[in-house]
Short mmCIF file of C-alpha atoms (C1' of nucleotides) in Angstrom, two decimals:
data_model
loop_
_atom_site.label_atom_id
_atom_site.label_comp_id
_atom_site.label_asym_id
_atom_site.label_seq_id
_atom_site.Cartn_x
_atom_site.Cartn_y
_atom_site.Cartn_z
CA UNK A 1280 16.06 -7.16 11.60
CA UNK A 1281 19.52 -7.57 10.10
CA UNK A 1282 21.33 -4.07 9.42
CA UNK A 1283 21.54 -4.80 5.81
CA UNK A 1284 17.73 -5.25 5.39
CA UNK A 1285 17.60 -1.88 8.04
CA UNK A 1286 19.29 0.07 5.22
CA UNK A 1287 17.45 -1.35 2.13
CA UNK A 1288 13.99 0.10 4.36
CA UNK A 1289 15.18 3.14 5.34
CA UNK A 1290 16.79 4.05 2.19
CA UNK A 1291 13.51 3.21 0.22
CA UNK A 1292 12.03 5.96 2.64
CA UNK A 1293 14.52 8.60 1.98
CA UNK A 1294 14.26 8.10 -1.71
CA UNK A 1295 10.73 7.76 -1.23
CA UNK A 1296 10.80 11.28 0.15
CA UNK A 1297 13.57 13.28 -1.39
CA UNK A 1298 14.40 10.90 -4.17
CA UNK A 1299 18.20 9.28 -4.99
CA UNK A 1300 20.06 12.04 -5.67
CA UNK A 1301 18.21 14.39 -3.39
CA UNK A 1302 19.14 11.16 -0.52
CA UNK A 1303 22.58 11.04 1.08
CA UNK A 1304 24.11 8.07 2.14
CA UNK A 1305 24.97 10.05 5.29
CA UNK A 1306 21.58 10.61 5.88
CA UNK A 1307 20.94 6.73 4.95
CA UNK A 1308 23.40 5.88 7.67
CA UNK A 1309 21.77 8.17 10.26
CA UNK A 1310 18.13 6.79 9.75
CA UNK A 1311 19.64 3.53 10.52
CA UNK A 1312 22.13 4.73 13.97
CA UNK A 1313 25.08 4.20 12.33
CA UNK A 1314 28.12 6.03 10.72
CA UNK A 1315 28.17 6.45 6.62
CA UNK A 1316 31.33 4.56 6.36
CA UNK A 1317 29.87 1.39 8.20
CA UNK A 1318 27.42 1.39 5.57
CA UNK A 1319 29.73 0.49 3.22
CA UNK A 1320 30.44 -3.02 4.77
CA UNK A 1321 27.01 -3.89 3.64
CA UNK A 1322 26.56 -2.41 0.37
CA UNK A 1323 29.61 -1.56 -2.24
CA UNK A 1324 28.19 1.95 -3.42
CA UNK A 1325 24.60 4.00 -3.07
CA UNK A 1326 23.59 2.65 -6.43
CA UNK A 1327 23.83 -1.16 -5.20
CA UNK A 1328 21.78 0.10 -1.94
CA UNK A 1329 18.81 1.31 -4.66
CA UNK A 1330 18.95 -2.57 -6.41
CA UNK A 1331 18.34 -3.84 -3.20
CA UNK A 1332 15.56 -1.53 -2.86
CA UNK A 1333 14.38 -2.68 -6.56
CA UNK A 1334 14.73 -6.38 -5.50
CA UNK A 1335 12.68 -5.52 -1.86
CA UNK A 1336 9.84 -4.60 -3.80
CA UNK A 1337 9.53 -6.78 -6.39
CA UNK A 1338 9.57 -9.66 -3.73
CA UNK A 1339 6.59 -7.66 -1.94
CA UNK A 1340 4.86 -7.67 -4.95
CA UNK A 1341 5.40 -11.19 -5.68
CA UNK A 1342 3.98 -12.08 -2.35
CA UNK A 1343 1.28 -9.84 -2.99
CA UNK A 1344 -0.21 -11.15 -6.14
CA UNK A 1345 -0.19 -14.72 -4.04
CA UNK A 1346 -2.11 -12.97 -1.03
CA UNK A 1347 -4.84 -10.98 -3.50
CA UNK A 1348 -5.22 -13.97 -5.71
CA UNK A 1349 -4.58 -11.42 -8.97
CA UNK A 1350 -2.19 -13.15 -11.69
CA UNK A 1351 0.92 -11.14 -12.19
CA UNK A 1352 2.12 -12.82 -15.34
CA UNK A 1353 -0.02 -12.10 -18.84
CA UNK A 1354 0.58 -15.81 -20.08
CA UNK A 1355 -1.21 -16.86 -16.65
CA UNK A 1356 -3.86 -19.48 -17.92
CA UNK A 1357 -6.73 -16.81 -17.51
CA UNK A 1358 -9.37 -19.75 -17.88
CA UNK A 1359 -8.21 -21.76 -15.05
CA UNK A 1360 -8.75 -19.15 -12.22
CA UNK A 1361 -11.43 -19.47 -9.89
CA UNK A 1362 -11.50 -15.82 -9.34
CA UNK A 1363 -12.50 -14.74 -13.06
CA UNK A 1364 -15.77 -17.16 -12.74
CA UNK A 1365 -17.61 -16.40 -10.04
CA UNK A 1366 -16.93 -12.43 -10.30
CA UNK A 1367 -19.93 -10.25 -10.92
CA UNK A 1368 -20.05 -6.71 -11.08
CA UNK A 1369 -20.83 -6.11 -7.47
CA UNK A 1370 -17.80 -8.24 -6.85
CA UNK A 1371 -15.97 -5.99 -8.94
CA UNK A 1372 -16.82 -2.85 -7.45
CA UNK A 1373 -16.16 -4.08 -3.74
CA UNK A 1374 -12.79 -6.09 -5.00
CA UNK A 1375 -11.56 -2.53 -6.90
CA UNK A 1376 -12.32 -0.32 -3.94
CA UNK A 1377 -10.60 -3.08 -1.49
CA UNK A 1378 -7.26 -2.56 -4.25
CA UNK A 1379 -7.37 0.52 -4.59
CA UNK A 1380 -6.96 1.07 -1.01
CA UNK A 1381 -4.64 -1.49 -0.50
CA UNK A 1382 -2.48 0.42 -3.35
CA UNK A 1383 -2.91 3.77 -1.64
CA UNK A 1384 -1.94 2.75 1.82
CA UNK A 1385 0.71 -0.13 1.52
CA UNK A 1386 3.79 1.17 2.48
CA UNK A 1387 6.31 -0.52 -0.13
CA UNK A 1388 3.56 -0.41 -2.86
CA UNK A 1389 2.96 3.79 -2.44
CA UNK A 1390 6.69 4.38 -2.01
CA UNK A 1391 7.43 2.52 -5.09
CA UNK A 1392 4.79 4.43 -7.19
CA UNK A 1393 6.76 7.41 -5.89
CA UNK A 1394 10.25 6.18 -6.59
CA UNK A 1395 9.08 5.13 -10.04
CA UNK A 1396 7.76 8.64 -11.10
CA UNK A 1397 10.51 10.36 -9.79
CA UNK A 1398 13.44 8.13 -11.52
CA UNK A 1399 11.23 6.56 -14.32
CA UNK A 1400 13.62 8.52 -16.93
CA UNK A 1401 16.97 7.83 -15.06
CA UNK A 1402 16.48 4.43 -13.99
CA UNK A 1403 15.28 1.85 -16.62
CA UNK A 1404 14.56 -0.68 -14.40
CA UNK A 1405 12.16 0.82 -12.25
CA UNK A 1406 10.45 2.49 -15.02
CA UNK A 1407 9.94 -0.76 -16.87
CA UNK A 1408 8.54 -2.13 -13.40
CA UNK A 1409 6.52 0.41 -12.87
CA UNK A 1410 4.69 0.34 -16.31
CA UNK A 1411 4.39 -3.29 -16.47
CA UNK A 1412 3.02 -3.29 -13.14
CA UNK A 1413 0.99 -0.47 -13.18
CA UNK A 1414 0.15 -0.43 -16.91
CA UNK A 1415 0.53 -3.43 -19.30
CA UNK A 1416 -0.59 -5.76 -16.48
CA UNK A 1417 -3.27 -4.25 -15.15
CA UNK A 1418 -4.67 -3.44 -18.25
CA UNK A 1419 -4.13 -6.91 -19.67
CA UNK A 1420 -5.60 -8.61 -16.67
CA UNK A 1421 -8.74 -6.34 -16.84
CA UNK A 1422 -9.17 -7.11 -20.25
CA UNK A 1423 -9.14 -10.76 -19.57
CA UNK A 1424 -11.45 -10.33 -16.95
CA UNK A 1425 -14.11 -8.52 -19.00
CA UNK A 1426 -13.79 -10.86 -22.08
CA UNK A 1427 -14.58 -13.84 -19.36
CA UNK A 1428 -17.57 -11.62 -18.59
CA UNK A 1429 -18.92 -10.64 -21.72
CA UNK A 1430 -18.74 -14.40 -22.49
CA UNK A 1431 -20.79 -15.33 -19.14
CA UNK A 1432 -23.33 -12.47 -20.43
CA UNK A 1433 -22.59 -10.78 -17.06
CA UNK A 1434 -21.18 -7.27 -19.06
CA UNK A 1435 -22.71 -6.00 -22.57
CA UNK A 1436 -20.54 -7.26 -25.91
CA UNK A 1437 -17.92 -4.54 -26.79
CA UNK A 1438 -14.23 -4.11 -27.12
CA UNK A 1439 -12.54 -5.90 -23.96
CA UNK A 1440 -9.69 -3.74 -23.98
CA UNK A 1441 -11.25 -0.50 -24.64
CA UNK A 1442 -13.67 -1.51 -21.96
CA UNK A 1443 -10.66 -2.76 -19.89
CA UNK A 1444 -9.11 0.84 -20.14
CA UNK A 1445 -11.94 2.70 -19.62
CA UNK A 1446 -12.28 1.02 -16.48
CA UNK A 1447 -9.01 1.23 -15.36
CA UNK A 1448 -7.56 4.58 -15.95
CA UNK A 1449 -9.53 6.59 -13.88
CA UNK A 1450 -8.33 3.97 -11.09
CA UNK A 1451 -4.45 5.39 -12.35
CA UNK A 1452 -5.57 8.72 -12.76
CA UNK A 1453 -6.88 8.74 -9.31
CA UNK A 1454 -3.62 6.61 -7.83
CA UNK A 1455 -1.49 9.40 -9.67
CA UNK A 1456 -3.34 12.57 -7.65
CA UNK A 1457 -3.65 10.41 -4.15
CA UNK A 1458 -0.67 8.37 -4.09
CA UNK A 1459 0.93 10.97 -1.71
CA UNK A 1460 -2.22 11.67 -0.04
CA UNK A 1461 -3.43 9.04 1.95
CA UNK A 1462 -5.14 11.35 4.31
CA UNK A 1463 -7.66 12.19 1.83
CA UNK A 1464 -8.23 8.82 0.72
CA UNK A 1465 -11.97 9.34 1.54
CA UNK A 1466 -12.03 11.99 -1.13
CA UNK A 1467 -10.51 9.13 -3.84
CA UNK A 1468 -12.58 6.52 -2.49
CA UNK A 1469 -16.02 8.71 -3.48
CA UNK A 1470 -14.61 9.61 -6.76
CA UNK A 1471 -14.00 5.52 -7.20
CA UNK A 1472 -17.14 4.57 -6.02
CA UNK A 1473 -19.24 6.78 -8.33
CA UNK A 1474 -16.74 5.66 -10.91
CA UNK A 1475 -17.45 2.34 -10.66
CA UNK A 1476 -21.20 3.22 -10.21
CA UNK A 1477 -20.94 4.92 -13.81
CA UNK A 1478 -19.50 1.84 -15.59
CA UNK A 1479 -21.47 -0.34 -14.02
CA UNK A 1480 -24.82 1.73 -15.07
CA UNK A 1481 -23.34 1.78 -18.61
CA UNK A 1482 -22.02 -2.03 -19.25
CA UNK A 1483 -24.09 -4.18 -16.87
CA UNK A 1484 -26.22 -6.09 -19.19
CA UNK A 1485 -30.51 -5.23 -18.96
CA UNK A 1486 -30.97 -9.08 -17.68
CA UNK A 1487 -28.96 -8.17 -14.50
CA UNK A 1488 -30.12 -5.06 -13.03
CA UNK B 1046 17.36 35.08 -28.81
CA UNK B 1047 18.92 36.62 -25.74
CA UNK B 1048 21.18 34.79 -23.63
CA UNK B 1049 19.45 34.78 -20.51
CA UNK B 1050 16.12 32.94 -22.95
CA UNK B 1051 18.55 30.60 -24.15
CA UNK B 1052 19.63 29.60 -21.03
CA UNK B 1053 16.08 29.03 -19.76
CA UNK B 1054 15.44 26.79 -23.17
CA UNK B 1055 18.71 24.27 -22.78
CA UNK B 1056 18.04 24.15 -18.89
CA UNK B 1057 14.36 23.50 -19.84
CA UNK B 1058 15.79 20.29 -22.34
CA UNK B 1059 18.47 19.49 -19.41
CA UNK B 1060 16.01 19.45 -16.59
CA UNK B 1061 13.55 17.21 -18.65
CA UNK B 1062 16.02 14.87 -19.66
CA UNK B 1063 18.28 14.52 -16.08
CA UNK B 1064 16.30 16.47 -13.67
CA UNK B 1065 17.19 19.16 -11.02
CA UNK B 1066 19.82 17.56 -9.46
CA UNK B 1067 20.72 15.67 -12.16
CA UNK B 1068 21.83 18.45 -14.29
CA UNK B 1069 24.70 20.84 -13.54
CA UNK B 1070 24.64 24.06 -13.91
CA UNK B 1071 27.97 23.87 -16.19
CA UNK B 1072 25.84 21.45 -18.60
CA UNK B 1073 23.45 24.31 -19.09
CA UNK B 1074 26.26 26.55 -19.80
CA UNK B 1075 27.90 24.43 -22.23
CA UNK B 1076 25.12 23.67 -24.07
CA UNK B 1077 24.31 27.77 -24.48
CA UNK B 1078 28.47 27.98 -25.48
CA UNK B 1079 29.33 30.06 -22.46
CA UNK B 1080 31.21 29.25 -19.31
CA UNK B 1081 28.96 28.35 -16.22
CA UNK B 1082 30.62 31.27 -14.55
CA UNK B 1083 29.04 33.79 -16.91
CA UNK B 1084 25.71 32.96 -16.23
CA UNK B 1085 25.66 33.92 -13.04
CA UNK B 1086 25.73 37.54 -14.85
CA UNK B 1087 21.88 36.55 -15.65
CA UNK B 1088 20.82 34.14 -13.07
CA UNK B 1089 21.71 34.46 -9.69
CA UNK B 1090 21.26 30.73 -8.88
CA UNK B 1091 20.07 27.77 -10.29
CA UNK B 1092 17.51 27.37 -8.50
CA UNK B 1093 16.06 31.20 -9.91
CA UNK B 1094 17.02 29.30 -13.71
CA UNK B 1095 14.42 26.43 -13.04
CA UNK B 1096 12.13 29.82 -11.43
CA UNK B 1097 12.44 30.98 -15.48
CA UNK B 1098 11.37 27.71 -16.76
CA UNK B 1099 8.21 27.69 -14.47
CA UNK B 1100 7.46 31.21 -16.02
CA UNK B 1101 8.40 30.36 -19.82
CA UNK B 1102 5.77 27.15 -19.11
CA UNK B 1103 3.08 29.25 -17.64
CA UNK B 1104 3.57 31.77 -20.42
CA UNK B 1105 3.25 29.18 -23.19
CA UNK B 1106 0.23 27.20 -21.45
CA UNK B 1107 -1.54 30.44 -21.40
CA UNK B 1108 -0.75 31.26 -24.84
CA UNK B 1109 -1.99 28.08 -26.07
CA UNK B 1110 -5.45 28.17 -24.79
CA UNK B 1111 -6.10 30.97 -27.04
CA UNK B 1112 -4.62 29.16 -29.75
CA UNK B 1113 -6.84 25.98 -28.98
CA UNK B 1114 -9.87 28.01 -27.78
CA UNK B 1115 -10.30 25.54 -24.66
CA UNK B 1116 -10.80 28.01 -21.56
CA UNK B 1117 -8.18 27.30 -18.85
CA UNK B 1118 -10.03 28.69 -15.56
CA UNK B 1119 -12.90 27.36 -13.99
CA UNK B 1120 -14.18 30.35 -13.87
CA UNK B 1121 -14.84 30.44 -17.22
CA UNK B 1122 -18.35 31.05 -18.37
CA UNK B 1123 -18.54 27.65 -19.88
CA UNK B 1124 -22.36 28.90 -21.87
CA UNK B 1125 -20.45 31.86 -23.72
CA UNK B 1126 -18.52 29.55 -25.35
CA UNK B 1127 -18.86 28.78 -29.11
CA UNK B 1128 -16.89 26.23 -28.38
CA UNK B 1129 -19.51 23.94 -26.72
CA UNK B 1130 -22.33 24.57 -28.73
CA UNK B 1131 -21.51 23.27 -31.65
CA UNK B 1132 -19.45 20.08 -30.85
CA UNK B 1133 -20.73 16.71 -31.26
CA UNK B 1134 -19.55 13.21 -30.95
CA UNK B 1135 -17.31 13.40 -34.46
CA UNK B 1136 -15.98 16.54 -33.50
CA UNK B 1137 -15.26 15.47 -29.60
CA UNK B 1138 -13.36 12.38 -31.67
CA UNK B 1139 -11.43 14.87 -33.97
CA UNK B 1140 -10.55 17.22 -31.35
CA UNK B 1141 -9.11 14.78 -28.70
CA UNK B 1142 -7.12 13.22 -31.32
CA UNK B 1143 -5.35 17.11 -32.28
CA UNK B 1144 -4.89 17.57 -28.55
CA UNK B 1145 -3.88 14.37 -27.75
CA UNK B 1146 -0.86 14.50 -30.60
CA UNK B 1147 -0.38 18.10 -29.54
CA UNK B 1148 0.39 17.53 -26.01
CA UNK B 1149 2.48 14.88 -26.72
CA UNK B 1150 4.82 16.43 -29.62
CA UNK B 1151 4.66 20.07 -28.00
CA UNK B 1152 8.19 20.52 -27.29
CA UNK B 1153 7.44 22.66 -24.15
CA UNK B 1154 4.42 20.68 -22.72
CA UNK B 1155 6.23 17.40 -22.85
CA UNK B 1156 9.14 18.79 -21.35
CA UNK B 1157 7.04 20.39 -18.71
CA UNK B 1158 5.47 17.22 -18.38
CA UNK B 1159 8.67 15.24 -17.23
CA UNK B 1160 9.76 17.94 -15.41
CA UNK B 1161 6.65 17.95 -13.52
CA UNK B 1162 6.37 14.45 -13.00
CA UNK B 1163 10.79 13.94 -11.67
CA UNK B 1164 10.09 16.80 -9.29
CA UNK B 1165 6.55 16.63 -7.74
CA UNK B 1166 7.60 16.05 -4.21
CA UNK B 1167 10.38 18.31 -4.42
CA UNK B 1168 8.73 21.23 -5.87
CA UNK B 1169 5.43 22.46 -4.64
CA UNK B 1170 4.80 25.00 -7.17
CA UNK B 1171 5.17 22.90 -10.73
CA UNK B 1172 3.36 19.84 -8.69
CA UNK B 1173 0.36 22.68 -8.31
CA UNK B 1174 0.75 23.26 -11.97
CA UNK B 1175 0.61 19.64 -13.17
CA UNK B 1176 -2.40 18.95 -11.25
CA UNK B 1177 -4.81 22.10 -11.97
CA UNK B 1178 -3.73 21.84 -15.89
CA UNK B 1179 -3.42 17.80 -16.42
CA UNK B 1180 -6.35 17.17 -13.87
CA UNK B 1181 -8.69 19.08 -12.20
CA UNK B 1182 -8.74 22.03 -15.07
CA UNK B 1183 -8.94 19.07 -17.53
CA UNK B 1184 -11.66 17.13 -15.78
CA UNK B 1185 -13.41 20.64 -14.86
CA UNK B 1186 -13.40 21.25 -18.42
CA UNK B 1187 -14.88 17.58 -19.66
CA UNK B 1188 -17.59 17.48 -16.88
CA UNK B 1189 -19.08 21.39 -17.89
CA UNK B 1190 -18.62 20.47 -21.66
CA UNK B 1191 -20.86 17.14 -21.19
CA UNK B 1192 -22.83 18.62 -18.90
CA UNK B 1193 -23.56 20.76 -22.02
CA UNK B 1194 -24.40 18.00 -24.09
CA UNK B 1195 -26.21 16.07 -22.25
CA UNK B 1196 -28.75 19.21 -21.90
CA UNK B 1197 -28.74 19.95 -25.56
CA UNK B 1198 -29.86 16.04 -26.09
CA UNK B 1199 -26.65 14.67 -27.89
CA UNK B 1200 -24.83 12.82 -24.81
CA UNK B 1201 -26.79 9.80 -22.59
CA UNK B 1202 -28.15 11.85 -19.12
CA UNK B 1203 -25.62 11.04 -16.38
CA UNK B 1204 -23.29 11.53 -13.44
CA UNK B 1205 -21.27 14.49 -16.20
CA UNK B 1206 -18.36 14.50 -14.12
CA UNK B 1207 -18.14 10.56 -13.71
CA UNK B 1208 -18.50 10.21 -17.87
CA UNK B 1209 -15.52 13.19 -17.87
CA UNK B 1210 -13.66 11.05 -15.70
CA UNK B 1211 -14.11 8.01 -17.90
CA UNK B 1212 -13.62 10.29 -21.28
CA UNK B 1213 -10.53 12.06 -20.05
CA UNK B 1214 -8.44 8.88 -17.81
CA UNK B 1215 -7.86 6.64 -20.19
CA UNK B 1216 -6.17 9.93 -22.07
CA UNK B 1217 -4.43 10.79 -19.13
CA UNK B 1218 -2.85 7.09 -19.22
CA UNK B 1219 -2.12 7.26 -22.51
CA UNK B 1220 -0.03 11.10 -21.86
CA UNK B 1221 1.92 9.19 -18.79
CA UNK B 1222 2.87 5.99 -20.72
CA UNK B 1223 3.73 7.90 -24.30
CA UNK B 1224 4.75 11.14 -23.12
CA UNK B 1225 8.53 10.11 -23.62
CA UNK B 1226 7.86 8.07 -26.48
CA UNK B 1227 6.87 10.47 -29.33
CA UNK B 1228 7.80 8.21 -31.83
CA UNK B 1229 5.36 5.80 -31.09
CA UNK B 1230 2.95 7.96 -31.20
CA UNK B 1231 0.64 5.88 -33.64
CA UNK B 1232 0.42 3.61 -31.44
CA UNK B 1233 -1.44 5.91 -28.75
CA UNK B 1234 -3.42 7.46 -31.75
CA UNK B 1235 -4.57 4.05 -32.36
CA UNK B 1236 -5.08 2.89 -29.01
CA UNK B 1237 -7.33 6.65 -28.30
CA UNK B 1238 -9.14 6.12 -31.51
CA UNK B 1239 -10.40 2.50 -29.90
CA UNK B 1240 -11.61 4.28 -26.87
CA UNK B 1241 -12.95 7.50 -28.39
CA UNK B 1242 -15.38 4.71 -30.36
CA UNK B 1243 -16.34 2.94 -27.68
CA UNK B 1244 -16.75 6.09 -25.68
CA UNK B 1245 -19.41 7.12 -28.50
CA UNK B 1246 -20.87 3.41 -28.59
CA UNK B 1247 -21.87 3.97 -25.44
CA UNK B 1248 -22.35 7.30 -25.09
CA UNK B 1249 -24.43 8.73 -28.19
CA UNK B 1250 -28.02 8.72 -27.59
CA UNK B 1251 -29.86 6.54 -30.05
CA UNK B 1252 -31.27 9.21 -32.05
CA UNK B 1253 -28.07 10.66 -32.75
CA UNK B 1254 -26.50 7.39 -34.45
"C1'" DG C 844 28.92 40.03 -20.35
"C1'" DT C 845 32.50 36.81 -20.94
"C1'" DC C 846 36.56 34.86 -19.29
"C1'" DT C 847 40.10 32.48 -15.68
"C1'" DA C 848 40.93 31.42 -11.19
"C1'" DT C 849 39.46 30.09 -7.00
"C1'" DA C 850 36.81 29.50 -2.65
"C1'" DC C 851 33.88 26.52 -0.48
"C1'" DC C 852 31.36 22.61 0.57
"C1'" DA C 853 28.96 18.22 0.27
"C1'" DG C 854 28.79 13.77 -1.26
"C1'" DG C 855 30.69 9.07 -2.32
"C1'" DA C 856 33.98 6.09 -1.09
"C1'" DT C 857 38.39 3.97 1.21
"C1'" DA C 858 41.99 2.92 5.00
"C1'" DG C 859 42.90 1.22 9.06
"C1'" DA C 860 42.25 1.06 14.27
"C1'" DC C 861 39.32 -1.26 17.58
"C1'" DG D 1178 30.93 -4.51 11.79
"C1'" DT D 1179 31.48 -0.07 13.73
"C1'" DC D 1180 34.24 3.80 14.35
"C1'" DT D 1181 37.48 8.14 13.03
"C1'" DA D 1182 40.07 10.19 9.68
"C1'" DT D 1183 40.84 11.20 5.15
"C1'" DC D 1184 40.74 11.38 0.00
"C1'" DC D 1185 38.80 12.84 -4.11
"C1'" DT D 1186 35.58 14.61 -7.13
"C1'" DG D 1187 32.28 17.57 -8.71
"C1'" DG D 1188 29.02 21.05 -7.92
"C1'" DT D 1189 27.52 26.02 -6.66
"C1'" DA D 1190 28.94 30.32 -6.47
"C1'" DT D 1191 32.15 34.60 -6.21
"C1'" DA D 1192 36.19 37.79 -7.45
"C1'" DG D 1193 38.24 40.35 -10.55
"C1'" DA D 1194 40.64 41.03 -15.18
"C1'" DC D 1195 39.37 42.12 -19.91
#
DNA sequence: GTCTATACCAGGATAGAC
DNA sequence: GTCTATCCTGGTATAGAC
């Protein structure tokens, strides 16, 4: 791997960890085995190290949204996706619990949820990132999904996005107290299932069960 | 106000705007109109100032549950409380709604809320705080209180802690995406009343409607 | 308890040899 | 492209006069 990209992966440890100001570029340089001023032929100042970082993970999450075959854009055509009409809810609850963990445990994806929290109010970028990402997105996509599945007669009539949200935030809420905690990701993983248990007992329509 | 509470309260605002490292301790001085050598005479580091600020948070959080009547421990003897035995669906609506608005105009709790979130993985001791108040007290608290209901006949029999869960999350979302952004507060109000309503849609047993 | 002056150090960044 | 040496700034904290 090239030096540069060494320092972009390292750093986005460090700040993972300790976050930017708590990182040094000293201890930047050292992670990689080299001196802080050699650093400097590779990136013009810390803060142009941490765009590199921003750029790293948006193209991870570019690639990811290709390899989980979720739409990352709201004006995605919605309709045309093969995924939206052949999900059920037992697809839903196996798909969530395979994301979830995938969020959990992927290391760019659960040191950017870090990052973002930390510098959400000092860094713009990342913040807006993060909450399109994490929030407007996700929440937009589910709501999608569930209007496609009220329509099919697969999930009881209701408010999509209310429906969407219920659904989704306790997925956040849960990402927000184990992000750092992949050890116990057993622990999340019950809470999820009996989650997902609940909403299916509540919305799956009589003519299903 | 004494000096030394003063310079708790600006480091409080300082800290919640900038962060720890973020904020020097000359910017807390200035903005209580002394030099940042004189504070020493009341702090003997910065790191004992941000010590005051956990203590002037834990004081307020505590004085607030007697202000809101909504027990803080677990230990709690949930059945004592008035609180529970009178609240239905309307009033479950009406009080989220004052809490909601509360916790995110407080001028302490958001701060504290900021604070908490910038320097989780630095600090052990306000990360501890964050998650017993915003999460396992809160969810604690929703699963005994539905537990309740469901007994006394006015909440759908259930998984209590998995319809908390649902109840509380998309609340919790709502706190981490508008907790910076008091003044769009109606829109969260609006966005909570949709899922309060479908929470009772789907929620209130039959006889109750 | 506030001030001025100052010690001390760490961090970001540059110069220039190799 | 890596190194050593160095600059500069800004931050924490102390000393001591008033």
């Amino acid at each position: 791997m090239s030096t540069k990209k060494r320092i972009t992966e390292e750093a986005l440890t460090l700040f993972a960890q300790k976050g930017y100001k708590g990182t040094s570029v000293k201890q930047i340089a050292e992670a990689v085995g080299i001196k802080d001023a050699s650093l400097y032929k590779h990136f013009r100042s810390k803060q142009e190290i941490f765009d590199s970082i921003v750029a790293l993970i948006n193209e991870h999450i570019s690639n990811l949204s290709d390899t989980l075959g979720i739409p990352q854009k709201e004006n995605q055509n919605v309709e045309a996706s093969i995924f939206y009409k052949k999900l059920d809810l037992d697809e839903l609850k196996d798909i969530s619990g395979k994301v979830f963990i995938f969020y959990l445990t992927d290391p760019y994806i659960s040191k950017f949820w870090r990052i973002a929290h930390m510098e959400q109010y000092q860094n713009d970028q990342i913040y807006g990132m993060f909450r399109q990402i994490f929030m407007d997105d996700a929440i937009t996509y589910q709501t999608d999904l569930f209007a496609e599945m009220m329509k099919a007669g697969i999930l009881r009539e209701g408010n999509a996005r209310a429906v969407a949200i219920s659904f989704y935030a306790p997925i956040f809420l849960l990402l927000t107290k184990y992000a750092d905690h992949s050890d116990k990701k057993d622990d999340a993983l019950e809470i999820l299932d009996s989650q997902i248990e609940e909403f299916v007992r509540v919305y799956r329509k009589a003519d299903h069960e």
